[in-house]
PDB file of C-alpha atoms in Angstrom:
ATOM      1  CA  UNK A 714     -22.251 -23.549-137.688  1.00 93.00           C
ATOM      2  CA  UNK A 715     -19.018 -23.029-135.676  1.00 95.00           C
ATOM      3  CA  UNK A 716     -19.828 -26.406-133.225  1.00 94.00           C
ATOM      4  CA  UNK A 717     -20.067 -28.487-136.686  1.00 95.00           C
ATOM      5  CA  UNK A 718     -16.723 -29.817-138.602  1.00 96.00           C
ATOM      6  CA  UNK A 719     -18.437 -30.366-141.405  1.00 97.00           C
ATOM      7  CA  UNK A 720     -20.151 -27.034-141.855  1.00 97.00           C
ATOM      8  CA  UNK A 721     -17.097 -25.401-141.003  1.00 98.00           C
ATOM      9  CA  UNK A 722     -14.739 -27.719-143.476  1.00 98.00           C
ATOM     10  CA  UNK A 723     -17.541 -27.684-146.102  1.00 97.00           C
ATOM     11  CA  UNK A 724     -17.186 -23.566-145.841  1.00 98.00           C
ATOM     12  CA  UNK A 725     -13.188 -24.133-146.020  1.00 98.00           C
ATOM     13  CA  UNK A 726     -13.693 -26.136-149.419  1.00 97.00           C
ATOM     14  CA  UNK A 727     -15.438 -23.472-150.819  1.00 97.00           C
ATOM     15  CA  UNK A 728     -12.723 -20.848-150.256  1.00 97.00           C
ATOM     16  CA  UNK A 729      -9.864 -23.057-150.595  1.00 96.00           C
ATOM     17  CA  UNK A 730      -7.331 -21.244-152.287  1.00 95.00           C
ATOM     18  CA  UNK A 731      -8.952 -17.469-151.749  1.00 97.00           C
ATOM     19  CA  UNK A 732      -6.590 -15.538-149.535  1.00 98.00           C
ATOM     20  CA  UNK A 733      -8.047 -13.837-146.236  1.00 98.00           C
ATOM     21  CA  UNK A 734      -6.874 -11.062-145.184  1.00 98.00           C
ATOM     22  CA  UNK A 735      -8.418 -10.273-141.086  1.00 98.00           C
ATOM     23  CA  UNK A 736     -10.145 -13.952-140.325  1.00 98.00           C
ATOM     24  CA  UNK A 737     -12.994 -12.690-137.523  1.00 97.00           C
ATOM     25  CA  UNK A 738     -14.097 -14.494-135.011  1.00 97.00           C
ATOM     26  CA  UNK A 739     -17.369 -13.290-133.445  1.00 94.00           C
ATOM     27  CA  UNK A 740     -19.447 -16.451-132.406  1.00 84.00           C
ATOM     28  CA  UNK A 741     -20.631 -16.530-129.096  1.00 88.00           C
ATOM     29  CA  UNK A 742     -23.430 -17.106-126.359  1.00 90.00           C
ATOM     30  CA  UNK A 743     -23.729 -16.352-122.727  1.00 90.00           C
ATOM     31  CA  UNK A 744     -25.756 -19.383-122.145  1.00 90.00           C
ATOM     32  CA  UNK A 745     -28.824 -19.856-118.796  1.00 91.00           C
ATOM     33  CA  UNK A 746     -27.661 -17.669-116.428  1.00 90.00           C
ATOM     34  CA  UNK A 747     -29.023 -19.339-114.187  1.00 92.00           C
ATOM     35  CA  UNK A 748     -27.151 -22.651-115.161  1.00 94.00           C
ATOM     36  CA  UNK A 749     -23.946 -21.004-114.194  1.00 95.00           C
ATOM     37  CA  UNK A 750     -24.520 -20.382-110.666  1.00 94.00           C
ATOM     38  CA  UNK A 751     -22.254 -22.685-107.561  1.00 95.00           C
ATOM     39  CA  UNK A 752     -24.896 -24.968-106.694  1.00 95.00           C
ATOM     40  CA  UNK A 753     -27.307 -25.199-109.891  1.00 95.00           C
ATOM     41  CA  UNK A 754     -24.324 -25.761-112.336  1.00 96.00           C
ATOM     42  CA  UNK A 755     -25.358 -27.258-115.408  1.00 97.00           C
ATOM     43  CA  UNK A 756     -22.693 -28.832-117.046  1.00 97.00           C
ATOM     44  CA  UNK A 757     -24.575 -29.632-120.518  1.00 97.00           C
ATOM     45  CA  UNK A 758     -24.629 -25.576-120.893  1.00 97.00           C
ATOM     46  CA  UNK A 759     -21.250 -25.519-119.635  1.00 97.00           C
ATOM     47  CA  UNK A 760     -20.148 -28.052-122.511  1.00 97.00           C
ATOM     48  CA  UNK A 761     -22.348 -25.741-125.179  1.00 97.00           C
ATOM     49  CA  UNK A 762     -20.728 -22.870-124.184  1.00 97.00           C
ATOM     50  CA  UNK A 763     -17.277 -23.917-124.514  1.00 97.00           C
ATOM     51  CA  UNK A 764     -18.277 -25.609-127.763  1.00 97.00           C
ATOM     52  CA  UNK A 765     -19.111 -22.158-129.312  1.00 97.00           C
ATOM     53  CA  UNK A 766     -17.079 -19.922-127.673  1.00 97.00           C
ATOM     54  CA  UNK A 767     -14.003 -21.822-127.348  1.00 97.00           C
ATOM     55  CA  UNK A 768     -14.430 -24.777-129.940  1.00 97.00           C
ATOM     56  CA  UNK A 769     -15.715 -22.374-132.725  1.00 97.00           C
ATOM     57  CA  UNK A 770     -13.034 -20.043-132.883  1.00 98.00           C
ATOM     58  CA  UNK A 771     -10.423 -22.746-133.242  1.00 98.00           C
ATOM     59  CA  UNK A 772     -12.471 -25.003-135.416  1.00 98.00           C
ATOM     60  CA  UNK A 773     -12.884 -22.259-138.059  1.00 98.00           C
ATOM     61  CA  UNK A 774      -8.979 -20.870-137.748  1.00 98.00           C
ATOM     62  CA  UNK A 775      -7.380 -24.127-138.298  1.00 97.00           C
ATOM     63  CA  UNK A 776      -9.467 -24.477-141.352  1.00 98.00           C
ATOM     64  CA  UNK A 777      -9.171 -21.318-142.424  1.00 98.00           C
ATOM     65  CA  UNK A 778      -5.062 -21.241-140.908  1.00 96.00           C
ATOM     66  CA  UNK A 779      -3.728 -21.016-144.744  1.00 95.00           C
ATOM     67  CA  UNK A 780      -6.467 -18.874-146.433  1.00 97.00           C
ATOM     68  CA  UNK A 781      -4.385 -16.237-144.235  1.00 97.00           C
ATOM     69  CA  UNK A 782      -0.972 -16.879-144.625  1.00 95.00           C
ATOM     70  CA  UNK A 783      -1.766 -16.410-148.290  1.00 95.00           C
ATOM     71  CA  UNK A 784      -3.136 -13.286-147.124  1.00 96.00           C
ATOM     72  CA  UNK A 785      -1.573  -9.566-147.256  1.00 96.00           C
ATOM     73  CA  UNK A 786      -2.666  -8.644-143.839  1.00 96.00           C
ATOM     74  CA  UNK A 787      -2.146 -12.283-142.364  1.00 97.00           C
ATOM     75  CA  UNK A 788      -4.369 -11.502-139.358  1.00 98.00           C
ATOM     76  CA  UNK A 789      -6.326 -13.550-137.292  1.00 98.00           C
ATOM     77  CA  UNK A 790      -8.976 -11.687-134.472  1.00 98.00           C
ATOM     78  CA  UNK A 791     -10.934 -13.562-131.971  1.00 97.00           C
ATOM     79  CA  UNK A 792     -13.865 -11.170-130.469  1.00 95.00           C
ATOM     80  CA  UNK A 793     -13.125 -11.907-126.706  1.00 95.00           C
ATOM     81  CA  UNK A 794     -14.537 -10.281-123.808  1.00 92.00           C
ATOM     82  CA  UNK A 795     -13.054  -7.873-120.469  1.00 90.00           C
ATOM     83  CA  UNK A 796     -14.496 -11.004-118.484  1.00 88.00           C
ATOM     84  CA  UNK A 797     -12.513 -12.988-120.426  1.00 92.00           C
ATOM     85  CA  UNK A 798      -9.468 -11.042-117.911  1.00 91.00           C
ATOM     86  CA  UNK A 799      -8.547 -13.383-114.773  1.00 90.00           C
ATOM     87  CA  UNK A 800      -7.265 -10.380-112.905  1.00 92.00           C
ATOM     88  CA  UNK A 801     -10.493  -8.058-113.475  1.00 91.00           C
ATOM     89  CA  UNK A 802     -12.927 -11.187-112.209  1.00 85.00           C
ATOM     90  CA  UNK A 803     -16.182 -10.490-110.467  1.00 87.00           C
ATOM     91  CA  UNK A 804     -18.768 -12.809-109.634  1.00 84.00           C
ATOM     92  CA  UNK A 805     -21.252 -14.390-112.182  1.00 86.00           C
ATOM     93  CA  UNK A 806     -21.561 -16.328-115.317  1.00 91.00           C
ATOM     94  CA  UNK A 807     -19.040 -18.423-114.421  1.00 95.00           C
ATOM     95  CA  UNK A 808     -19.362 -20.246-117.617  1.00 96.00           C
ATOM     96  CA  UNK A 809     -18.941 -18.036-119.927  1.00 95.00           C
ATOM     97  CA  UNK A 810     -15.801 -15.913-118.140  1.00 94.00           C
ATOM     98  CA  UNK A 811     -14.133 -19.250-118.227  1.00 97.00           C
ATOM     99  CA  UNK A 812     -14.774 -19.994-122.340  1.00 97.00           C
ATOM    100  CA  UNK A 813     -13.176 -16.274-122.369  1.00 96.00           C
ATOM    101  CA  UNK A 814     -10.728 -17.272-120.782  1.00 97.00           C
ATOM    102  CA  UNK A 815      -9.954 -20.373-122.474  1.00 97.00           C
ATOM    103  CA  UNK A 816      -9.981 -18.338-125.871  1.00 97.00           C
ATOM    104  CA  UNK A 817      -7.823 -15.765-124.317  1.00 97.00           C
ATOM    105  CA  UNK A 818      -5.378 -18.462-123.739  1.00 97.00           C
ATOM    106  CA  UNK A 819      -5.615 -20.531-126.718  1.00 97.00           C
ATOM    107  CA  UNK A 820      -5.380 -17.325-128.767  1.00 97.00           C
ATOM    108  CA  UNK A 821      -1.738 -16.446-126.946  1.00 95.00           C
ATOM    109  CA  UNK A 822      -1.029 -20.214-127.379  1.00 96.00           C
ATOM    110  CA  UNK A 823      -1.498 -20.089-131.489  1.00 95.00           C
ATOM    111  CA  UNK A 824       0.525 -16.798-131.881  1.00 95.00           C
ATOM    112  CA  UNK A 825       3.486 -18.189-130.851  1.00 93.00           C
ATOM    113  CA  UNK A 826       3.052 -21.839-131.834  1.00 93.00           C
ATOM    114  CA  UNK A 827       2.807 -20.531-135.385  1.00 93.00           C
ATOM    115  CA  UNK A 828       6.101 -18.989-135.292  1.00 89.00           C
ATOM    116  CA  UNK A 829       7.111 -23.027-134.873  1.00 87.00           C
ATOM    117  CA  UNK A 830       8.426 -24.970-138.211  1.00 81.00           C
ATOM    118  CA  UNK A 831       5.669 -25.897-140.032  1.00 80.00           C
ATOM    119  CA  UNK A 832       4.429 -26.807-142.939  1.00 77.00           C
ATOM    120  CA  UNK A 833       3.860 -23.481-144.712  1.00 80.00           C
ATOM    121  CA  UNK A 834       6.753 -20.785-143.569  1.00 83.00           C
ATOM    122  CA  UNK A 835       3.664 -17.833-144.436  1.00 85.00           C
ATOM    123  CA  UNK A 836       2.458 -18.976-141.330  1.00 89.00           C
ATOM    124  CA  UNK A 837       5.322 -17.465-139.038  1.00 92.00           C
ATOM    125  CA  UNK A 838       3.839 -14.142-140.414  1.00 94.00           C
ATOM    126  CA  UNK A 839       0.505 -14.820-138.963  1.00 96.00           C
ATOM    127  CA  UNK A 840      -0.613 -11.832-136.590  1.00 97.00           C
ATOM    128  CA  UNK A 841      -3.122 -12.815-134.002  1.00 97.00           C
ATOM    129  CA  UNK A 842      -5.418 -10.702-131.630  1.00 96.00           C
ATOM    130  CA  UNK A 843      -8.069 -10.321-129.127  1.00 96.00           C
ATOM    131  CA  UNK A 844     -10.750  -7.477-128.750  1.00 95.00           C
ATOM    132  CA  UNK A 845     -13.222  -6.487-126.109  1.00 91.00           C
ATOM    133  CA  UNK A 846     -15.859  -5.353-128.017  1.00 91.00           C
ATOM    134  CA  UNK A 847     -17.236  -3.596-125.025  1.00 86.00           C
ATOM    135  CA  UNK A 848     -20.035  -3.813-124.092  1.00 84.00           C
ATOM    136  CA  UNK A 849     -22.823  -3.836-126.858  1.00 83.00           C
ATOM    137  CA  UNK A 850     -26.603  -2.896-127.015  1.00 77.00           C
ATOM    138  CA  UNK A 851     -27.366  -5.654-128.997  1.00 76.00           C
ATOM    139  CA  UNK A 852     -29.653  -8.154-126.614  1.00 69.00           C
ATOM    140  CA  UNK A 853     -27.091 -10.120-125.636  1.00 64.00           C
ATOM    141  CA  UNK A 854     -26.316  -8.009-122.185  1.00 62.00           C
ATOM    142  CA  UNK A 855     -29.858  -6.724-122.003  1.00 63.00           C
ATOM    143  CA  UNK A 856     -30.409  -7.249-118.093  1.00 65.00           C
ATOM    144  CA  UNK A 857     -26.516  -6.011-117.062  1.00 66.00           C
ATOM    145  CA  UNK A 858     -27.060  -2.913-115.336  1.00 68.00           C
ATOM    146  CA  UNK A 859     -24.377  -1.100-116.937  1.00 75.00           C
ATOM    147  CA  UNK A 860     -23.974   2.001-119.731  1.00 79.00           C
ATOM    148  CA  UNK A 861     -23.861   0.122-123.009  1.00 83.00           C
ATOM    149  CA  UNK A 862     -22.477   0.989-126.768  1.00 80.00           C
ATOM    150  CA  UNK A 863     -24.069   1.399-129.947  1.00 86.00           C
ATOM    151  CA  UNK A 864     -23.056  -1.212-132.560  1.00 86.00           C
ATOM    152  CA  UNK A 865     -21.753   0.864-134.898  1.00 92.00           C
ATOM    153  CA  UNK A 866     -19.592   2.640-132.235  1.00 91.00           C
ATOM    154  CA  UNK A 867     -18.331  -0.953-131.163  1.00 91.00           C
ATOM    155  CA  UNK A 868     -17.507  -1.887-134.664  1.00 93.00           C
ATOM    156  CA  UNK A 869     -15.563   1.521-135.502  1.00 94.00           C
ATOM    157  CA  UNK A 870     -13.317   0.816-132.468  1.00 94.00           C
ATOM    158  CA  UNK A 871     -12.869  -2.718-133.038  1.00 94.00           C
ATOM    159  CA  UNK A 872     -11.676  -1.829-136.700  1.00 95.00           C
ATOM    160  CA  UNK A 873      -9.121   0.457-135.309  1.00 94.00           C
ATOM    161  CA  UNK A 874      -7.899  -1.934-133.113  1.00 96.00           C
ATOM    162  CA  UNK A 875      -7.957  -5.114-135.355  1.00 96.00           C
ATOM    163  CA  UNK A 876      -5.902  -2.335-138.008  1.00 96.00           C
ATOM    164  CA  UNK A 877      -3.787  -1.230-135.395  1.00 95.00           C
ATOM    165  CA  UNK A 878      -2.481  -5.148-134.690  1.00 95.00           C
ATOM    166  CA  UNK A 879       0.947  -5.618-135.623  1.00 94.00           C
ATOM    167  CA  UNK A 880       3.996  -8.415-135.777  1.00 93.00           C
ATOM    168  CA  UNK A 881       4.837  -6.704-132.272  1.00 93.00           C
ATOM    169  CA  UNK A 882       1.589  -6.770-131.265  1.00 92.00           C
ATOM    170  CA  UNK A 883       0.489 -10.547-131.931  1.00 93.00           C
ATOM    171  CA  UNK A 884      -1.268 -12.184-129.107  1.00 93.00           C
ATOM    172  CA  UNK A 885      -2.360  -9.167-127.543  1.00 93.00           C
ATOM    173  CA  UNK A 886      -5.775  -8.796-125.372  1.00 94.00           C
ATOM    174  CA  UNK A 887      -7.036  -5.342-126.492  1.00 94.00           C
ATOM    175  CA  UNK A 888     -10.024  -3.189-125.338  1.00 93.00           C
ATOM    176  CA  UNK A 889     -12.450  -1.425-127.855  1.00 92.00           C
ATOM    177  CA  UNK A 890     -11.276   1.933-126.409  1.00 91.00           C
ATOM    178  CA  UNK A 891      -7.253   1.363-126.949  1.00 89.00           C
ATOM    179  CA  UNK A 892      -4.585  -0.286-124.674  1.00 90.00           C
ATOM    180  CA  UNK A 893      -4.083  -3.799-123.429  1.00 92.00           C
ATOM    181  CA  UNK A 894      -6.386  -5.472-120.960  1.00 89.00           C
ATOM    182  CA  UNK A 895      -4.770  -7.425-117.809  1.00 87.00           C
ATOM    183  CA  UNK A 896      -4.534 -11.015-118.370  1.00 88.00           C
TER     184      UNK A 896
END
């Protein structure tokens, strides 16, 4: 459970030691729909989504922070979304473009505050990135109007991508199909 600190820490105890190579990210909800429209904002879904989608990701990196600087690969990859994008924004779900947003930005933040003194210098090696995923047939979109990918396809693109991430690359927004998204 991502919005727990003691499900994530008790997870962390259990691997403590085990190097991680690619640390994945992938928690998320869209939240009532409804709930995120000026004028019915609800700000207890607001707070929910932000816990998972923002929260999460963070929670579960800074426990799992050294796992990958022990790591080969050293790579951390938050799952974000093209909504996530300030300059691409269209109206709607104004909840859960923000909590994209906000892990956009926190993402950026941690790839270069790792590169700070610390205490463990493996850390500086850290590469960090963001993928659009696209968007999935998997339920979660099932009432956007829009042509939609098959899982597998998603996953074979965000692969490349994750693979493709590099010391040059750290802190970059990618989309499934190649190239950098606009912040």
């Amino acid at each position: 459970d991502v919005t727990s600190d003691r499900s994530v820490q008790r997870l962390a105890k259990k691997y403590r030691g085990q190097p991680i190579d690619v640390l994945v990210n992938n928690a998320r909800i869209l939240g009532d729909v409804p709930a995120q429209k000026l004028g019915s904002y609800d700000f207890e879904v607001f707070d929910e989504i932000m816990g998972v989608n923002v929260k999460g990701p963070l929670r579960v990196t800074q426990a799992f922070i050294d796992n990958v600087a022990a790591s080969d690969q050293k790579k951390v990859v938050n799952i974000s979304s093209a909504v996530g994008s300030i300059k691409l924004t269209f109206p709607g779900q104004v909840f859960y473009r923000s909590s994209k947003a906000a892990l956009n930005m926190a993402t950026r933040t941690l790839s270069r505050e790792v590169k700070l003194p610390g205490p463990d210098p493996r850390r500086k090696e850290i590469i960090f990135g963001l993928v659009n995923p696209g968007i999935v047939d998997t339920g979660f979109a099932k009432n956007v109007p829009v042509p939609m990918i098959q899982a597998e396809e998603s996953a074979r693109y965000v692969i490349e991508r994750i693979d493709g991430l590099t010391k040059e690359t750290t802190g970059a927004f990618l989309d499934y199909k190649g190239g950098e998204l606009p912040w």
